[in-house]
């Protein structure tokens, strides 16, 4: 069959034919649901926010449980990320939930690099997934996907504006993750201030070009609620796991001397909106956006960096093998060039060392000759001195012998005169 014929039948030109009875492929959606339920789901949340802003409390409130976690001290030398994975089950649906927390965020005097460890963490999860995808034997089906699906960015309830740390961090993260900004501990801010604060935050995000996650409006069934919720961003939330009796119902609330803030009361805060949007309506879209937008961007950049392209300079499709071979040749060429450079450098260094050694040897010889001459001169001088001394000694000896001789003669002469005098006295 001609290829155009196959294309026509498989593509747009396929003919619609009526069925004369029940076939059964209308169960495809159910088959999909069953498969997904059996497999279970995974969802990964990253909580970015200053120490003590209520991150853990909000997570506990959102998932109606008590996750482990100790409060962080404010003396961390840098920002680190801590990840915990939990298995949750609601009716027959299993959810593998990973919560990642920024430990020490906002606690350093110099906060310039605070975003770096967060970016690195997100990239590391993308890289792990990419490596799994590039394996020959892939196990993506059972692979624990740790890519971050939603980033809850906790804004301090200052009522003023965003801090530069918030803007810088969100700007660095917006192409890598779905950011949902939330005003934390919003019970600390009055109703009118909150409205102004929300407007201020939104305008600052827009003027700084920070792209936050927009709830999707392309699916008719959720378009209305999502577009309404988009206008409520950033959500102002309150977290609490404490239950208080209101009327005849126990509700999650925070009690103050002047009144009670009910977490799930939409007049008190946007907690319900957040839960609705994050978990009940858009969890799948967050997962999908992570894969089709953020991961895709990471993968594209990474593969382009590695030299892969879809088309050659003449806009013809590039095969993976050709790209690989071209890159390999380029790499081998560079390697050879580097090797040659290193060889040349080595030869040059050896030559330099040799010249240095020769110079040192020459200097040593000269020094030796100098010392030898000095020694000879010294020896000569000493010999001359010795000779002079020997002469002196000889002269002295001669003089001494002559003196002794004279003395003897004198003594002998003196002795005969005394004898003569004695004889004369006796007579
Ligand atoms: P680290 O993990 O140490 O960074 O703190 P965290 O961000 O997890 O904050 P955590 O949930 O431990 O809360 C810190 C304190 O804030 C606790 O005393 C909470 O009771 C309180 N808190 C939490 N949520 C809220 C809130 O919505 N409003 C108010 N007013 N206080 C809150
Ligand atoms: Mg915590």
Coordinates of C-alpha atoms and ligand atoms in Angstrom, one line a residue:
X1 CA 0.0 0.0 0.0
X2 CA 1.3 3.5 -0.9
X3 CA 2.4 5.5 2.1
X4 CA -0.1 8.3 1.2
X5 CA -2.9 5.8 1.2
X6 CA -1.9 4.7 4.8
X7 CA -1.7 8.2 5.9
X8 CA -5.1 9.0 4.5
X9 CA -6.7 6.1 6.3
X10 CA -5.0 6.7 9.6
X11 CA -5.2 10.5 9.6
X12 CA -7.8 13.1 9.1
X13 CA -9.3 11.4 6.1
X14 CA -10.5 8.4 8.1
X15 CA -14.1 7.5 7.3
X16 CA -16.7 7.5 10.0
X17 CA -18.6 4.2 10.0
X18 CA -21.7 3.4 12.1
X19 CA -21.7 0.4 14.5
X20 CA -24.5 -2.0 14.2
X21 CA -24.2 -3.1 17.9
X22 CA -22.3 -2.8 21.2
X23 CA -18.6 -3.3 20.7
X24 CA -17.2 -2.3 24.1
X25 CA -14.5 0.2 23.6
X26 CA -16.7 2.7 25.4
X27 CA -15.1 1.2 28.5
X28 CA -11.8 2.8 27.7
X29 CA -12.2 5.6 30.2
X30 CA -13.1 3.1 32.9
X31 CA -10.1 1.0 32.0
X32 CA -7.9 4.0 32.3
X33 CA -9.4 5.0 35.7
X34 CA -9.0 1.4 37.0
X35 CA -5.4 1.3 35.9
X36 CA -4.6 4.6 37.4
X37 CA -6.3 3.7 40.7
X38 CA -4.4 0.4 40.9
X39 CA -1.2 2.1 40.2
X40 CA -1.7 4.9 42.7
X41 CA -0.8 8.6 42.3
X42 CA 2.1 10.7 43.3
X43 CA 2.1 14.4 44.2
X44 CA 5.1 16.5 45.3
X45 CA 4.7 19.8 47.0
X46 CA 7.5 22.3 47.7
X47 CA 6.9 24.7 50.6
X48 CA 9.1 27.8 50.2
X49 CA 8.8 30.3 53.1
X50 CA 10.6 31.9 55.9
X51 CA 11.1 29.9 59.1
X52 CA 8.0 29.8 61.3
X53 CA 5.6 31.1 58.7
X54 CA 3.2 28.2 59.3
X55 CA 4.3 25.8 56.5
X56 CA 4.1 22.6 58.5
X57 CA 0.8 23.7 60.1
X58 CA -0.8 24.4 56.7
X59 CA 0.3 21.0 55.3
X60 CA -1.1 19.3 58.4
X61 CA -4.4 21.2 57.9
X62 CA -4.6 20.6 54.2
X63 CA -4.1 16.8 54.4
X64 CA -6.0 16.4 57.7
X65 CA -3.2 14.7 59.5
X66 CA -0.1 15.3 61.5
X67 CA 3.1 14.9 59.5
X68 CA 6.3 14.7 61.4
X69 CA 8.6 17.7 61.6
X70 CA 10.4 19.7 64.1
X71 CA 10.5 23.5 64.1
X72 CA 13.6 25.0 62.6
X73 CA 16.0 27.2 64.6
X74 CA 16.8 30.6 63.1
X75 CA 20.6 30.0 63.1
X76 CA 21.0 28.0 59.9
X77 CA 24.2 28.9 57.9
X78 CA 22.4 28.4 54.6
X79 CA 19.2 27.2 53.0
X80 CA 18.7 23.4 52.7
X81 CA 15.9 21.3 51.4
X82 CA 14.3 18.6 53.4
X83 CA 12.1 16.0 51.7
X84 CA 9.7 13.6 53.3
X85 CA 7.5 11.1 51.5
X86 CA 4.2 9.7 52.9
X87 CA 1.7 7.1 51.8
X88 CA -1.9 8.4 52.1
X89 CA -5.1 6.6 51.3
X90 CA -8.6 8.1 50.8
X91 CA -11.2 5.5 50.0
X92 CA -9.5 3.3 47.4
X93 CA -7.1 5.9 46.1
X94 CA -3.5 5.8 47.2
X95 CA -1.4 8.9 47.1
X96 CA 2.3 9.0 47.5
X97 CA 2.8 12.5 48.8
X98 CA 6.3 14.1 49.0
X99 CA 6.6 17.3 50.9
X100 CA 9.8 19.3 50.5
X101 CA 10.5 22.1 53.0
X102 CA 13.0 24.9 52.7
X103 CA 15.0 24.9 56.0
X104 CA 16.6 28.1 57.0
X105 CA 15.0 30.2 54.3
X106 CA 15.3 33.9 55.1
X107 CA 17.5 33.4 58.1
X108 CA 20.8 34.5 56.7
X109 CA 22.1 38.0 56.8
X110 CA 23.2 37.8 53.2
X111 CA 20.2 36.3 51.4
X112 CA 21.6 36.7 47.9
X113 CA 22.1 33.0 47.3
X114 CA 19.0 31.7 49.1
X115 CA 17.2 30.7 45.9
X116 CA 20.2 28.7 44.6
X117 CA 19.7 25.5 46.7
X118 CA 16.0 25.5 45.7
X119 CA 16.7 25.8 42.0
X120 CA 19.4 23.1 42.3
X121 CA 16.9 20.8 44.1
X122 CA 14.2 21.3 41.4
X123 CA 16.8 20.7 38.6
X124 CA 18.2 17.6 40.4
X125 CA 14.7 16.0 40.3
X126 CA 14.3 16.9 36.5
X127 CA 17.8 15.5 35.9
X128 CA 17.0 12.3 37.7
X129 CA 13.9 11.9 35.5
X130 CA 15.8 12.7 32.3
X131 CA 18.4 10.1 33.2
X132 CA 15.7 7.5 33.7
X133 CA 14.2 8.5 30.4
X134 CA 17.5 8.2 28.6
X135 CA 18.3 4.7 30.0
X136 CA 18.1 1.8 27.6
X137 CA 16.2 -0.2 30.2
X138 CA 13.7 2.3 31.4
X139 CA 11.4 1.7 34.3
X140 CA 9.3 4.9 34.2
X141 CA 6.2 3.0 35.2
X142 CA 7.5 2.1 38.6
X143 CA 9.9 5.1 38.9
X144 CA 9.3 7.3 41.9
X145 CA 8.8 10.7 40.2
X146 CA 10.2 13.3 42.6
X147 CA 9.6 16.3 40.3
X148 CA 8.0 19.2 42.1
X149 CA 4.3 19.6 41.0
X150 CA 3.4 22.6 43.1
X151 CA 5.4 25.2 44.9
X152 CA 3.5 26.9 47.7
X153 CA 5.3 30.2 48.2
X154 CA 4.5 31.6 51.7
X155 CA 4.4 35.4 51.8
X156 CA 4.8 37.0 55.3
X157 CA 1.7 38.9 56.3
X158 CA 3.4 42.3 56.5
X159 CA 0.6 44.2 54.7
X160 CA 3.4 46.2 53.0
X161 CA 4.8 44.6 49.8
X162 CA 6.8 41.6 48.7
X163 CA 10.4 41.4 50.0
X164 CA 13.1 41.4 47.5
X165 CA 14.0 37.9 48.6
X166 CA 10.4 36.8 47.6
X167 CA 10.7 38.5 44.2
X168 CA 14.1 37.2 43.4
X169 CA 13.2 33.6 44.5
X170 CA 9.9 33.5 42.6
X171 CA 11.5 35.0 39.5
X172 CA 14.2 32.3 39.6
X173 CA 11.6 29.5 40.1
X174 CA 8.8 30.5 37.8
X175 CA 10.1 28.7 34.7
X176 CA 10.8 25.6 36.7
X177 CA 7.8 25.0 38.8
X178 CA 4.1 25.9 39.2
X179 CA 4.2 28.7 41.8
X180 CA 1.1 29.2 44.0
X181 CA 1.7 32.3 46.2
X182 CA -0.1 32.3 49.5
X183 CA -0.3 34.9 52.2
X184 CA 0.6 33.0 55.4
X185 CA -0.9 33.6 58.8
X186 CA -3.4 35.9 57.2
X187 CA -5.2 36.3 60.5
X188 CA -2.5 38.8 61.4
X189 CA -3.8 41.2 58.8
X190 CA -7.1 43.2 58.8
X191 CA -9.7 42.7 56.1
X192 CA -9.2 46.0 54.3
X193 CA -5.4 45.8 54.6
X194 CA -5.5 42.3 53.1
X195 CA -7.4 43.5 50.0
X196 CA -4.8 46.2 49.4
X197 CA -2.0 43.7 50.1
X198 CA -3.3 41.3 47.6
X199 CA -3.5 44.0 44.9
X200 CA 0.0 45.2 45.8
X201 CA 1.4 41.7 45.6
X202 CA -0.3 41.0 42.2
X203 CA 1.0 44.3 40.7
X204 CA 4.5 43.6 42.0
X205 CA 4.5 40.1 40.5
X206 CA 3.3 41.5 37.1
X207 CA 5.7 44.4 37.1
X208 CA 8.6 42.1 37.8
X209 CA 7.5 39.6 35.2
X210 CA 7.0 36.7 37.7
X211 CA 4.8 34.0 36.1
X212 CA 2.7 32.4 38.7
X213 CA 0.6 29.3 38.1
X214 CA -2.8 30.1 36.6
X215 CA -5.6 27.6 37.2
X216 CA -6.5 26.3 33.7
X217 CA -9.6 27.7 32.0
X218 CA -9.6 25.6 28.9
X219 CA -11.6 22.7 30.3
X220 CA -15.3 23.8 30.3
X221 CA -16.2 21.9 33.5
X222 CA -13.7 23.8 35.6
X223 CA -13.3 27.0 33.5
X224 CA -15.7 29.1 35.6
X225 CA -14.4 28.2 39.0
X226 CA -10.8 28.4 37.9
X227 CA -11.1 31.8 36.4
X228 CA -12.9 33.1 39.5
X229 CA -10.2 31.6 41.7
X230 CA -7.4 33.1 39.5
X231 CA -8.8 36.5 40.5
X232 CA -8.5 35.6 44.2
X233 CA -4.8 34.9 44.1
X234 CA -2.7 35.1 46.2
X235 CA -4.8 33.1 48.7
X236 CA -4.7 34.4 52.2
X237 CA -4.6 31.3 54.4
X238 CA -4.7 30.4 58.1
X239 CA -3.6 27.0 59.3
X240 CA -4.6 25.1 62.4
X241 CA -5.1 21.5 63.4
X242 CA -6.8 22.5 66.7
X243 CA -10.6 21.7 66.8
X244 CA -13.0 24.1 68.4
X245 CA -16.7 23.6 69.0
X246 CA -18.7 26.2 67.0
X247 CA -22.5 25.7 67.4
X248 CA -22.7 21.9 67.5
X249 CA -19.9 21.2 65.1
X250 CA -16.2 20.8 65.7
X251 CA -14.2 22.9 63.3
X252 CA -10.6 23.7 62.8
X253 CA -9.8 27.1 64.2
X254 CA -7.4 29.4 66.0
X255 CA -8.8 30.8 69.2
X256 CA -7.8 34.3 70.4
X257 CA -9.0 36.3 73.4
X258 CA -11.2 38.4 71.2
X259 CA -12.6 35.7 68.9
X260 CA -12.1 32.6 66.8
X261 CA -10.7 32.3 63.3
X262 CA -12.2 29.4 61.5
X263 CA -9.9 27.8 59.0
X264 CA -12.6 26.5 56.7
X265 CA -14.8 29.6 56.9
X266 CA -14.5 31.4 53.6
X267 CA -15.4 34.7 55.3
X268 CA -12.3 34.2 57.5
X269 CA -9.7 33.1 55.0
X270 CA -9.0 31.5 51.7
X271 CA -8.0 28.1 53.1
X272 CA -10.9 26.3 51.4
X273 CA -10.2 27.9 48.1
X274 CA -6.6 26.8 48.3
X275 CA -7.6 23.2 49.2
X276 CA -10.2 23.2 46.4
X277 CA -7.8 24.5 43.8
X278 CA -4.7 22.6 44.8
X279 CA -6.1 19.2 45.7
X280 CA -9.7 18.8 44.5
X281 CA -9.7 20.5 41.1
X282 CA -6.3 21.0 39.7
X283 CA -4.0 18.3 41.2
X284 CA -3.8 16.5 37.8
X285 CA -3.3 19.8 35.9
X286 CA -0.4 20.6 38.2
X287 CA 1.1 17.2 37.5
X288 CA 0.5 17.6 33.7
X289 CA 2.0 21.2 33.6
X290 CA 5.0 20.0 35.4
X291 CA 5.6 17.3 32.8
X292 CA 4.6 19.1 29.6
X293 CA 5.8 22.6 30.4
X294 CA 8.5 22.8 33.1
X295 CA 10.2 19.4 32.5
X296 CA 9.9 19.8 28.8
X297 CA 11.8 23.1 29.0
X298 CA 14.5 21.5 31.2
X299 CA 14.8 18.5 28.9
X300 CA 15.0 20.8 25.7
X301 CA 17.7 23.0 27.2
X302 CA 19.6 20.1 28.5
X303 CA 19.5 18.1 25.2
X304 CA 20.4 21.3 23.2
X305 CA 23.3 21.9 25.6
X306 CA 24.4 18.3 24.8
X307 CA 24.3 19.1 21.1
X308 CA 21.0 17.4 20.1
X309 CA 18.8 19.2 17.5
X310 CA 15.6 18.4 15.7
X311 CA 16.7 19.9 12.4
X312 CA 20.0 20.6 10.7
X313 CA 20.9 24.0 9.3
X314 CA 19.0 23.2 6.1
X315 CA 15.8 22.5 8.2
X316 CA 16.1 18.8 7.4
X317 CA 15.3 16.4 10.3
X318 CA 18.3 15.4 12.3
X319 CA 18.6 11.8 13.3
X320 CA 19.6 11.0 16.9
X321 CA 22.4 8.8 15.6
X322 CA 23.8 11.6 13.3
X323 CA 23.6 14.1 16.1
X324 CA 25.4 11.6 18.4
X325 CA 28.1 10.9 15.9
X326 CA 28.6 14.6 15.1
X327 CA 28.8 15.4 18.8
X328 CA 31.2 12.5 19.3
X329 CA 33.4 13.6 16.5
X330 CA 33.4 17.1 17.8
X331 CA 34.2 15.8 21.2
X332 CA 37.0 13.6 19.9
X333 CA 38.4 16.5 17.9
X334 CA 38.4 18.7 21.0
X335 CA 39.9 15.9 23.0
X336 CA 42.8 15.5 20.5
X337 CA 43.3 19.3 20.4
X338 CA 43.4 19.4 24.2
X339 CA 45.8 16.4 24.2
X340 CA 48.1 18.1 21.7
X341 CA 48.0 21.3 23.7
X342 CA 48.9 19.5 26.8
X343 CA 51.7 17.6 25.1
X344 CA 53.1 20.9 23.8
X345 CA 52.8 22.4 27.2
X346 CA 54.6 19.5 28.7
X347 CA 57.4 19.7 26.2
X348 CA 57.7 23.4 26.8
X349 CA 57.8 22.9 30.6
X350 CA 60.4 20.1 30.3
X351 CA 62.6 22.4 28.1
X352 CA 62.2 25.3 30.6
X353 CA 63.1 23.0 33.4
X354 CA 66.1 21.7 31.5
X355 CA 67.3 25.2 30.8
X356 CA 66.8 26.1 34.5
X357 CA 68.8 23.0 35.6
X358 CA 71.6 23.8 33.1
X359 CA 71.8 27.3 34.4
X360 CA 72.0 26.0 38.0
X361 CA 74.7 23.6 37.0
X362 CA 76.7 26.3 35.4
X363 CA 76.4 28.5 38.5
X364 CA 77.5 25.6 40.6
X365 CA 80.6 25.0 38.5
X366 CA 81.5 28.7 38.7
X367 CA 81.0 28.7 42.4
X368 CA 83.2 25.6 42.7
X369 CA 86.0 27.2 40.6
X370 CA 85.8 30.3 42.6
X371 CA 86.0 28.4 45.9
X372 CA 88.9 26.2 44.5
X373 CA 90.9 29.3 43.5
X374 CA 90.2 30.9 46.9
X375 CA 91.3 27.8 48.6
X376 CA 94.5 27.6 46.5
X377 CA 95.3 31.3 47.3
X378 CA 94.7 30.7 50.9
X379 CA 97.0 27.6 50.8
X380 CA 99.7 29.5 49.1
X381 CA 99.5 32.3 51.6
X382 CA 99.7 29.8 54.5
X383 CA 102.7 28.0 52.9
X384 CA 104.5 31.4 52.5
X385 CA 103.7 32.2 56.1
X386 CA 105.0 28.8 57.2
X387 CA 108.1 29.3 55.2
X388 CA 108.7 32.7 56.8
X389 CA 108.1 31.1 60.2
X390 CA 110.5 28.2 59.5
X391 CA 113.2 30.8 58.4
X392 CA 112.6 32.7 61.5
X393 CA 113.0 29.5 63.6
X394 CA 116.2 28.6 61.8
X395 CA 117.7 32.0 62.3
X396 CA 116.7 31.9 65.9
X397 CA 118.3 28.4 66.3
X398 CA 121.5 29.6 64.6
X399 CA 121.5 32.6 66.9
X400 CA 120.9 30.4 69.9
X401 CA 123.8 28.1 69.0
X402 CA 126.1 31.0 68.5
X403 CA 125.1 32.4 71.8
X404 CA 125.7 29.1 73.6
X405 CA 129.1 28.8 72.0
X406 CA 130.1 32.2 73.2
X407 CA 128.8 31.5 76.6
X408 CA 130.8 28.3 76.9
X409 CA 134.0 30.0 75.7
X410 CA 133.4 32.7 78.2
X411 CA 132.9 30.2 81.0
X412 CA 136.1 28.3 80.0
X413 CA 138.1 31.5 79.9
X414 CA 136.7 32.5 83.3
X415 CA 137.7 29.0 84.9
X416 CA 141.5 29.2 84.1
X417 CA 141.8 32.7 85.6
X418 CA 140.3 31.5 89.0
X419 CA 142.8 28.5 89.2
X420 CA 145.8 30.9 88.7
X421 CA 144.6 33.1 91.5
X422 CA 144.1 30.2 93.9
X423 CA 147.7 29.0 93.3
X424 CA 149.1 32.4 93.9
X425 CA 147.2 32.6 97.3
X426 CA 148.5 29.2 98.5
X427 CA 152.1 30.2 97.8
Ligands
LIG1 P1 9.6 25.9 60.4 O1 9.4 24.5 59.9 O2 10.3 25.9 61.7 O3 10.2 26.8 59.4 O4 8.2 26.6 60.7 P2 6.9 26.4 59.8 O5 6.9 27.3 58.7 O6 6.6 25.0 59.6 O7 5.8 26.9 60.9 P3 4.9 26.1 61.9 O8 3.8 25.4 61.1 O9 5.8 25.3 62.7 O10 4.3 27.3 62.7 C1 5.0 28.2 63.5 C2 4.1 28.8 64.5 O11 3.1 29.6 63.8 C3 3.4 27.9 65.4 O12 3.3 28.4 66.7 C4 2.0 27.8 64.7 O13 0.9 27.6 65.7 C5 1.8 29.2 64.2 N1 1.0 29.3 63.1 C6 0.8 28.4 62.1 N2 -0.1 28.8 61.2 C7 -0.6 30.0 61.6 C8 -1.6 30.9 61.2 O14 -2.2 30.7 60.1 N3 -1.8 32.0 61.9 C9 -1.1 32.3 63.0 N4 -1.4 33.4 63.7 N5 -0.2 31.5 63.5 C10 0.1 30.3 62.8
LIG2 MG1 7.9 23.3 59.7

